[in-house]
Coordinates of N, CA, C and O in Angstrom, one line a residue:
M150 N -91.2 -2.1 36.8 CA -90.8 -0.8 37.2 C -90.1 -0.1 36.1 O -89.0 -0.7 35.2
R151 N -90.2 0.9 35.8 CA -89.8 1.7 34.5 C -89.1 2.8 35.3 O -89.3 3.2 36.5
Q152 N -88.2 3.4 34.4 CA -87.2 4.5 34.6 C -88.0 5.9 34.9 O -87.5 6.6 36.0
D153 N -89.0 5.9 34.6 CA -89.8 7.3 34.9 C -90.5 7.4 36.0 O -91.3 8.4 36.6
N154 N -90.6 6.1 37.0 CA -91.2 6.0 38.0 C -90.4 6.2 39.2 O -90.5 6.3 40.3
I155 N -88.8 6.0 38.7 CA -87.9 6.2 39.8 C -87.9 7.6 40.3 O -87.6 8.8 39.7
K156 N -87.8 7.7 41.7 CA -87.8 8.8 42.6 C -86.5 8.9 43.4 O -86.0 7.6 44.0
P157 N -86.0 10.0 43.5 CA -84.7 10.2 44.6 C -85.3 10.0 46.1 O -86.3 10.3 46.3
P158 N -84.5 9.3 46.9 CA -85.2 9.0 48.1 C -85.5 10.5 48.8 O -84.8 11.8 48.6
T159 N -86.2 10.4 49.7 CA -86.8 11.4 50.3 C -85.8 12.4 51.3 O -85.1 11.6 52.1
G160 N -85.7 13.5 51.3 CA -84.7 14.2 51.6 C -83.4 14.7 51.2 O -82.5 15.4 51.4
S161 N -83.2 13.8 49.9 CA -82.0 13.7 49.2 C -81.7 15.2 48.3 O -80.7 15.6 47.7
K162 N -82.9 15.5 47.8 CA -83.1 16.6 46.9 C -83.7 17.9 47.8 O -84.4 17.8 48.5
R163 N -83.1 19.1 47.5 CA -83.5 20.3 48.4 C -83.5 21.5 47.4 O -82.7 21.9 46.4
A164 N -84.7 22.2 47.3 CA -85.3 23.3 46.6 C -84.1 24.3 46.5 O -83.5 24.7 47.4
S165 N -83.7 25.0 45.3 CA -82.7 26.1 45.5 C -83.4 27.4 46.1 O -84.3 27.6 46.2
K166 N -82.2 28.0 46.6 CA -82.6 29.1 47.6 C -83.2 30.6 46.6 O -82.4 30.8 45.6
R167 N -84.1 30.7 46.8 CA -84.8 31.8 45.8 C -84.7 33.3 46.5 O -85.3 33.6 47.6
V168 N -83.6 33.8 46.3 CA -83.3 35.3 47.0 C -84.0 36.3 46.2 O -84.4 36.3 44.9
G169 N -84.2 37.4 47.1 CA -84.8 38.8 46.2 C -86.4 38.4 46.0 O -86.8 39.0 44.9
R170 N -86.9 37.7 46.7 CA -88.5 37.3 46.6 C -89.4 37.8 47.8 O -90.2 37.4 48.2
G171 N -88.9 39.1 48.2 CA -89.7 39.6 49.4 C -89.0 39.3 50.8 O -88.4 38.2 50.9
N172 N -89.4 40.2 51.5 CA -88.8 39.7 52.9 C -89.4 39.1 53.8 O -88.7 38.2 54.7
A173 N -90.6 38.4 53.5 CA -91.5 37.3 53.9 C -90.7 36.0 53.6 O -90.6 35.1 54.5
S174 N -90.1 36.1 52.7 CA -89.1 34.6 52.4 C -87.7 34.4 53.3 O -87.4 33.6 53.2
G175 N -87.5 35.7 53.8 CA -86.3 35.6 54.7 C -85.1 36.0 53.8 O -83.9 36.1 54.6
H176 N -85.2 36.2 52.6 CA -84.1 36.4 51.7 C -84.3 37.6 50.7 O -84.0 37.8 49.6
G177 N -85.1 38.6 51.4 CA -85.4 39.8 50.6 C -84.6 41.1 50.7 O -83.4 40.9 51.4
T178 N -84.7 42.3 50.4 CA -83.9 43.3 50.6 C -82.5 43.1 50.0 O -82.4 43.7 49.1
F179 N -81.5 42.6 50.8 CA -80.1 42.7 50.6 C -80.0 41.4 49.8 O -78.8 40.7 49.7
S180 N -80.9 40.1 49.8 CA -80.6 38.9 49.1 C -79.5 38.0 49.8 O -78.9 37.4 48.9
G181 N -79.1 38.1 50.9 CA -78.1 37.4 51.6 C -76.9 37.8 51.4 O -75.7 37.4 51.8
R182 N -76.7 39.4 50.9 CA -75.3 39.6 50.5 C -74.8 40.9 51.6 O -73.8 41.1 51.6
G183 N -75.7 41.0 52.7 CA -75.1 42.0 53.7 C -75.6 43.3 52.9 O -76.1 43.6 52.1
Q184 N -74.9 44.2 53.7 CA -74.9 45.7 53.3 C -73.9 46.2 52.6 O -72.5 46.2 53.3
K185 N -73.8 47.0 51.6 CA -72.7 47.7 51.1 C -71.3 46.6 50.7 O -71.3 45.4 51.2
G186 N -70.3 47.3 50.3 CA -69.1 46.7 50.0 C -69.2 46.0 48.5 O -70.0 45.6 47.9
Q187 N -67.6 45.7 48.2 CA -67.3 45.0 46.8 C -68.3 43.7 46.9 O -68.8 43.3 45.8
K188 N -68.4 42.9 47.7 CA -69.2 41.5 47.5 C -70.8 41.9 47.2 O -71.2 40.6 47.2
S189 N -71.2 42.8 47.7 CA -72.8 43.0 47.6 C -73.3 43.6 46.2 O -74.3 43.6 45.9
R190 N -71.9 44.1 45.5 CA -72.5 44.6 44.0 C -72.8 43.3 43.2 O -72.2 42.4 43.2
S191 N -73.4 44.0 42.2 CA -74.1 43.2 41.1 C -72.4 42.9 40.2 O -71.8 43.8 40.1
G192 N -72.4 41.9 39.3 CA -71.2 41.9 38.7 C -70.2 41.5 39.3 O -68.9 41.6 38.8
N193 N -70.1 41.2 40.7 CA -69.0 41.0 41.6 C -68.4 39.5 41.1 O -68.9 38.3 41.5
K194 N -67.2 39.5 40.8 CA -66.3 38.6 40.2 C -65.1 38.4 40.7 O -64.1 38.9 39.8
M195 N -64.6 38.3 41.7 CA -62.9 38.5 42.1 C -62.4 37.1 41.7 O -62.8 36.2 41.9
R196 N -61.4 37.2 41.2 CA -60.6 35.9 41.0 C -59.8 35.3 42.0 O -60.0 35.6 42.9
P197 N -59.6 33.9 41.8 CA -59.2 33.2 42.8 C -58.1 33.5 43.2 O -57.2 33.7 42.7
G198 N -57.8 33.5 44.9 CA -56.3 34.2 45.3 C -56.5 35.7 45.4 O -55.7 36.2 45.8
F199 N -57.6 36.3 45.0 CA -57.7 37.8 45.0 C -58.0 38.1 46.8 O -58.6 37.5 47.4
E200 N -57.1 39.3 47.4 CA -57.2 39.1 48.7 C -57.3 40.7 49.0 O -57.0 41.3 50.0
G201 N -58.3 41.3 48.3 CA -58.8 42.7 48.5 C -57.9 43.9 48.4 O -57.8 44.6 48.9
G202 N -56.8 43.6 47.5 CA -55.6 44.5 47.0 C -54.6 44.3 48.0 O -53.5 44.8 47.8
Q203 N -54.5 43.4 48.9 CA -53.1 43.2 49.9 C -52.4 42.4 49.1 O -53.0 41.4 48.0
L204 N -51.2 42.3 48.9 CA -50.6 41.3 48.2 C -50.6 39.8 48.3 O -50.5 39.4 49.3
P205 N -51.1 39.1 47.3 CA -51.7 37.8 47.6 C -50.5 37.0 48.0 O -49.3 37.1 47.6
L206 N -50.7 35.7 48.7 CA -49.9 34.8 49.1 C -49.3 34.4 48.0 O -48.0 34.1 48.3
I207 N -49.7 34.0 46.8 CA -49.0 33.4 45.8 C -47.7 34.4 45.4 O -46.7 33.8 44.7
K208 N -48.0 35.9 45.5 CA -46.8 36.7 45.2 C -45.7 37.0 46.5 O -44.6 37.2 46.1
R209 N -46.3 36.4 47.5 CA -45.3 36.6 48.6 C -44.7 35.6 48.9 O -43.5 35.8 49.6
L210 N -44.8 34.3 48.4 CA -43.9 33.4 48.4 C -42.7 33.2 47.3 O -43.0 34.0 46.4
P211 N -41.6 32.9 47.8 CA -40.5 32.8 46.9 C -40.6 31.8 45.7 O -41.6 30.8 45.9
S212 N -40.3 32.2 44.6 CA -40.8 31.5 43.4 C -39.7 30.6 43.2 O -38.3 30.8 43.8
K213 N -40.2 29.1 43.2 CA -39.3 28.1 42.9 C -38.4 27.8 41.7 O -39.3 27.8 40.7
R214 N -37.2 27.7 41.6 CA -36.4 27.4 40.5 C -36.1 26.2 40.2 O -36.1 25.3 41.0
G215 N -35.9 25.8 38.8 CA -35.4 24.6 38.4 C -36.8 23.7 38.2 O -37.5 23.9 37.9
F216 N -36.3 22.4 38.0 CA -37.2 21.5 37.9 C -37.1 20.2 38.3 O -36.0 19.7 38.9
T217 N -38.1 19.1 38.4 CA -37.9 17.9 38.8 C -38.0 17.0 37.6 O -38.7 16.8 36.5
N218 N -36.8 16.2 37.6 CA -36.5 15.6 36.4 C -37.3 13.9 36.6 O -37.0 13.2 37.4
I219 N -38.4 13.8 35.7 CA -39.3 12.6 35.8 C -38.7 11.3 35.5 O -39.4 10.4 35.8
F220 N -37.5 11.4 35.0 CA -36.9 10.0 34.4 C -35.5 9.9 35.6 O -35.1 8.9 35.1
R221 N -35.5 10.3 36.4 CA -34.3 10.3 37.5 C -34.3 8.6 37.9 O -35.6 8.4 38.4
K222 N -33.4 8.1 38.2 CA -33.1 6.7 38.7 C -32.7 7.0 40.1 O -31.7 7.7 40.2
E223 N -33.4 6.3 41.0 CA -32.9 6.5 42.4 C -32.1 5.3 42.8 O -32.8 4.1 42.4
Y224 N -30.8 5.1 43.3 CA -30.2 4.2 43.7 C -30.1 3.9 45.1 O -30.2 4.8 45.9
S225 N -30.0 2.7 45.5 CA -29.4 2.2 46.9 C -28.3 2.3 47.0 O -27.3 1.6 46.3
I226 N -27.4 3.0 47.9 CA -26.2 3.2 47.8 C -25.5 2.2 48.9 O -25.7 2.4 50.0
V227 N -24.4 1.6 48.6 CA -23.4 0.9 49.4 C -21.9 1.2 49.4 O -21.6 1.5 48.1
N228 N -21.4 1.8 50.3 CA -20.1 2.0 50.1 C -19.1 0.8 50.2 O -19.5 -0.1 51.3
V229 N -17.8 0.7 50.0 CA -17.0 -0.4 49.9 C -16.4 -1.0 51.2 O -16.4 -2.2 51.5
E230 N -16.4 0.0 52.2 CA -16.2 -0.3 53.7 C -17.1 -1.0 54.1 O -16.9 -1.8 55.1
K231 N -18.4 -0.9 53.8 CA -19.4 -1.7 54.3 C -19.4 -3.4 54.0 O -20.1 -4.2 54.4
L232 N -18.6 -3.4 53.0 CA -18.6 -4.9 52.5 C -17.7 -5.8 53.3 O -17.6 -7.1 52.9
N233 N -17.0 -5.3 54.2 CA -16.0 -6.0 55.2 C -16.8 -6.7 56.3 O -16.4 -7.8 56.6
V234 N -18.4 -6.6 56.1 CA -19.0 -7.4 57.1 C -19.2 -8.9 56.3 O -19.4 -9.7 57.2
F235 N -18.8 -9.1 55.2 CA -18.8 -10.2 54.6 C -17.8 -11.1 54.7 O -16.7 -10.4 54.8
K236 N -17.8 -12.4 54.5 CA -16.6 -13.3 55.0 C -15.7 -13.1 53.4 O -16.0 -13.0 52.4
K237 N -14.3 -13.4 53.7 CA -13.3 -13.3 52.7 C -13.8 -14.5 51.6 O -14.3 -15.5 51.9
G238 N -13.9 -14.4 50.2 CA -14.1 -15.0 49.2 C -15.6 -15.1 49.1 O -16.1 -15.8 48.0
S239 N -16.6 -14.7 49.7 CA -17.8 -14.8 49.5 C -18.5 -13.9 48.4 O -17.9 -13.3 48.0
E240 N -19.7 -14.4 47.9 CA -20.5 -13.7 46.8 C -21.3 -12.8 47.5 O -22.3 -13.2 48.3
V241 N -21.2 -11.7 47.1 CA -22.2 -10.4 47.4 C -23.2 -10.0 46.6 O -22.6 -9.4 45.6
T242 N -24.5 -10.4 46.7 CA -25.6 -10.0 45.8 C -26.5 -9.0 46.5 O -26.4 -8.6 47.7
P243 N -27.2 -8.1 46.0 CA -28.6 -7.4 46.5 C -29.0 -8.0 47.7 O -29.3 -7.4 48.8
E244 N -29.3 -9.2 47.2 CA -30.4 -9.9 48.4 C -29.6 -10.1 49.9 O -30.0 -10.0 50.9
K245 N -28.2 -10.4 49.7 CA -27.6 -10.7 50.5 C -27.1 -9.4 51.5 O -27.2 -9.5 52.7
M246 N -27.0 -8.3 50.5 CA -26.5 -6.9 51.2 C -28.0 -6.6 52.1 O -27.9 -6.0 53.4
H247 N -29.2 -6.8 51.5 CA -30.4 -6.8 52.2 C -30.7 -7.2 53.7 O -30.9 -7.0 54.5
A248 N -30.0 -8.8 53.4 CA -30.2 -9.6 54.6 C -29.4 -9.0 55.7 O -29.5 -9.1 56.8
A249 N -28.2 -8.4 55.4 CA -27.0 -8.2 56.3 C -27.5 -6.6 56.8 O -26.6 -6.2 57.8
G250 N -28.7 -5.9 56.5 CA -28.9 -4.6 56.8 C -27.9 -3.5 56.0 O -28.3 -2.5 56.6
L251 N -27.5 -3.7 55.0 CA -26.8 -2.7 54.3 C -27.9 -2.0 53.2 O -27.5 -0.6 53.1
L252 N -29.1 -2.3 53.0 CA -29.7 -1.9 52.2 C -31.2 -2.0 52.8 O -31.7 -3.0 53.6
K253 N -32.0 -1.1 52.9 CA -33.4 -0.9 53.4 C -34.4 -1.5 52.7 O -35.4 -2.2 53.0
T254 N -34.1 -1.4 51.0 CA -35.2 -1.9 50.2 C -34.3 -2.4 49.2 O -33.4 -2.2 48.8
L255 N -35.0 -3.4 48.6 CA -34.7 -3.9 47.2 C -35.3 -3.4 45.9 O -35.3 -3.8 44.8
K256 N -36.2 -2.2 46.3 CA -37.1 -1.9 45.3 C -36.3 -1.0 44.1 O -36.6 -0.7 43.2
H257 N -34.8 -0.2 44.5 CA -34.2 0.6 44.1 C -32.9 -0.5 43.4 O -32.6 -1.2 44.1
P258 N -32.4 0.0 42.3 CA -30.9 -0.4 41.9 C -30.0 -0.2 42.9 O -30.1 0.7 43.5
V259 N -29.2 -1.1 42.9 CA -27.7 -1.0 44.1 C -26.6 -0.5 43.4 O -26.2 -1.1 42.1
K260 N -26.0 0.5 43.7 CA -24.7 1.1 43.2 C -23.6 1.2 44.4 O -23.9 1.6 45.4
I261 N -22.4 0.9 44.2 CA -21.4 0.6 44.9 C -20.5 1.8 44.8 O -20.1 2.2 43.6
L262 N -20.4 2.5 45.9 CA -19.6 3.6 45.9 C -18.0 3.5 46.7 O -18.0 2.5 47.5
A263 N -17.0 4.4 46.2 CA -15.6 4.3 46.9 C -15.4 4.6 48.2 O -14.2 4.8 48.6
N264 N -16.4 4.8 49.0 CA -16.0 5.5 50.3 C -15.4 4.5 51.3 O -16.0 3.2 51.5
G265 N -14.4 4.7 51.6 CA -13.4 3.5 52.7 C -12.8 2.5 51.9 O -12.3 2.8 50.5
E266 N -12.4 1.5 52.6 CA -11.3 0.6 52.0 C -11.9 -0.9 52.3 O -12.7 -1.0 53.3
V267 N -11.7 -1.7 51.2 CA -12.5 -3.1 51.4 C -11.0 -3.9 51.7 O -9.9 -3.7 51.4
S268 N -11.2 -4.7 52.8 CA -10.0 -5.2 53.5 C -9.7 -6.6 52.8 O -8.4 -7.2 53.0
H269 N -10.5 -7.5 52.5 CA -10.4 -8.7 52.0 C -11.2 -9.1 50.5 O -12.0 -8.0 50.0
A270 N -10.7 -9.8 49.5 CA -11.3 -10.4 48.5 C -12.9 -10.4 48.5 O -13.1 -11.7 49.4
V271 N -13.8 -10.1 47.8 CA -15.1 -10.5 48.1 C -15.6 -10.1 46.4 O -15.1 -9.5 45.9
S272 N -16.6 -11.1 46.1 CA -17.0 -11.1 44.6 C -18.3 -10.4 44.7 O -19.1 -10.9 45.3
V273 N -18.5 -9.4 44.3 CA -19.6 -8.4 44.4 C -20.7 -8.1 43.1 O -19.9 -7.9 42.0
K274 N -21.9 -8.6 43.1 CA -22.8 -8.3 42.0 C -23.6 -7.3 42.4 O -24.5 -7.3 43.5
A275 N -23.5 -6.1 41.6 CA -24.6 -5.2 41.8 C -24.9 -4.6 40.5 O -24.4 -4.7 39.2
N276 N -25.8 -3.4 40.6 CA -26.3 -3.0 39.1 C -25.4 -2.0 38.7 O -25.5 -1.7 37.5
K277 N -24.6 -1.2 39.4 CA -23.8 -0.1 39.1 C -22.7 -0.1 40.3 O -22.6 -0.6 41.4
F278 N -21.5 0.4 39.5 CA -20.2 0.5 40.5 C -19.6 2.1 40.1 O -19.5 2.3 38.8
S279 N -19.2 2.7 41.0 CA -18.4 3.8 40.4 C -16.9 3.1 40.1 O -16.5 2.2 40.5
A280 N -16.1 3.8 39.3 CA -15.1 3.6 38.8 C -13.9 3.0 39.9 O -13.3 2.4 39.8
A281 N -14.0 4.0 40.9 CA -12.9 3.9 42.0 C -13.5 3.0 42.8 O -12.4 2.2 43.4
A282 N -14.8 2.6 43.0 CA -15.3 1.5 43.8 C -14.4 0.1 43.0 O -14.3 -0.9 43.8
K283 N -14.7 0.2 41.9 CA -14.4 -1.3 41.0 C -13.2 -1.6 41.2 O -12.3 -2.5 41.5
A284 N -12.2 -0.3 41.1 CA -10.7 -0.6 41.2 C -10.3 -1.1 42.7 O -9.6 -1.7 42.6
K285 N -11.1 -0.4 43.5 CA -10.8 -0.7 45.2 C -11.0 -2.3 45.3 O -10.5 -3.1 46.0
I286 N -12.4 -2.7 44.9 CA -12.5 -4.1 45.1 C -11.6 -5.2 44.3 O -11.4 -6.3 44.9
E287 N -11.0 -4.6 42.8 CA -10.2 -5.4 42.4 C -8.9 -5.3 42.8 O -8.3 -6.5 42.6
A288 N -8.6 -4.3 43.4 CA -7.3 -4.2 44.2 C -7.2 -5.2 45.1 O -5.8 -5.7 45.4
A289 N -8.2 -5.4 45.9 CA -8.2 -6.2 47.0 C -8.2 -8.1 46.7 O -8.3 -8.5 47.5
G290 N -8.3 -7.9 45.4 CA -8.4 -9.5 44.9 C -9.9 -9.6 44.7 O -9.9 -11.0 44.3
G291 N -10.7 -9.1 44.6 CA -11.9 -9.4 44.4 C -12.4 -9.1 43.1 O -11.6 -8.9 42.3
K292 N -13.8 -9.3 43.0 CA -14.5 -9.2 41.5 C -15.6 -8.2 41.6 O -16.5 -8.4 42.5
A293 N -15.6 -7.4 40.7 CA -17.1 -6.4 40.4 C -17.8 -6.6 39.4 O -17.1 -6.4 38.3
E294 N -18.8 -7.3 39.4 CA -19.5 -7.7 38.2 C -21.0 -6.9 38.2 O -21.9 -7.0 39.2
E295 N -21.2 -6.3 37.0 CA -22.3 -5.4 37.1 C -23.4 -6.4 36.4 O -23.4 -7.2 35.3
V296 N -24.8 -6.3 37.2 CA -25.9 -7.3 36.8 C -27.2 -6.5 36.3 O -27.1 -5.2 36.9
E297 N -27.9 -6.9 35.5 CA -29.0 -6.2 35.1 C -30.1 -6.1 36.2 O -30.3 -7.0 36.8
Y298 N -30.6 -4.8 36.3 CA -31.6 -4.8 37.7 C -32.5 -5.3 37.2 O -33.4 -5.0 35.9
A299 N -33.4 -6.0 37.9 CA -34.9 -6.7 37.9 C -35.7 -5.9 38.9 O -35.1 -6.1 40.0
A300 N -36.5 -5.3 38.8 CA -37.4 -4.5 39.8 C -37.8 -5.6 40.6 O -38.6 -6.7 40.3
Q301 N -37.6 -5.7 41.9 CA -38.0 -6.4 43.1 C -39.1 -6.1 44.0 O -38.8 -4.9 44.4
T302 N -39.8 -6.6 44.4 CA -40.7 -6.5 45.8 C -40.2 -7.4 46.6 O -39.9 -8.3 46.7
E303 N -40.3 -6.6 48.1 CA -39.8 -7.3 49.3 C -41.0 -8.3 49.7 O -42.1 -8.5 49.4

């Protein structure tokens, strides 16, 4: 078999519509453009989004301001009051928080925020702490240790 012998499957190729070749062809007289109007004229090139003089949709919508920071880091947030579910003196890691239901996913780094109070000493390992959260954990007698974030899949 040679390349010049190969033919496309039957029915996969269709001849182009030849308009303006007489009324017997079915596409004579108006050549499928209908009668009169902007779209029937020669040289008809309307830009995309043109709505016949009506105020176009793109201009009717409010313009969006600002921008999206593509370098934004998303954190899983845990407040210090949630750390009370762990026993006194226990070591709290992102994996243990996930197991306890404090985190939905381990795909994002964990940040501890200072909302609420921690009632007993716990040793917390997380990727980030707010200054107030670190102070509250250490005031309760615990330790707040920042660990490097390693991307994890569940």
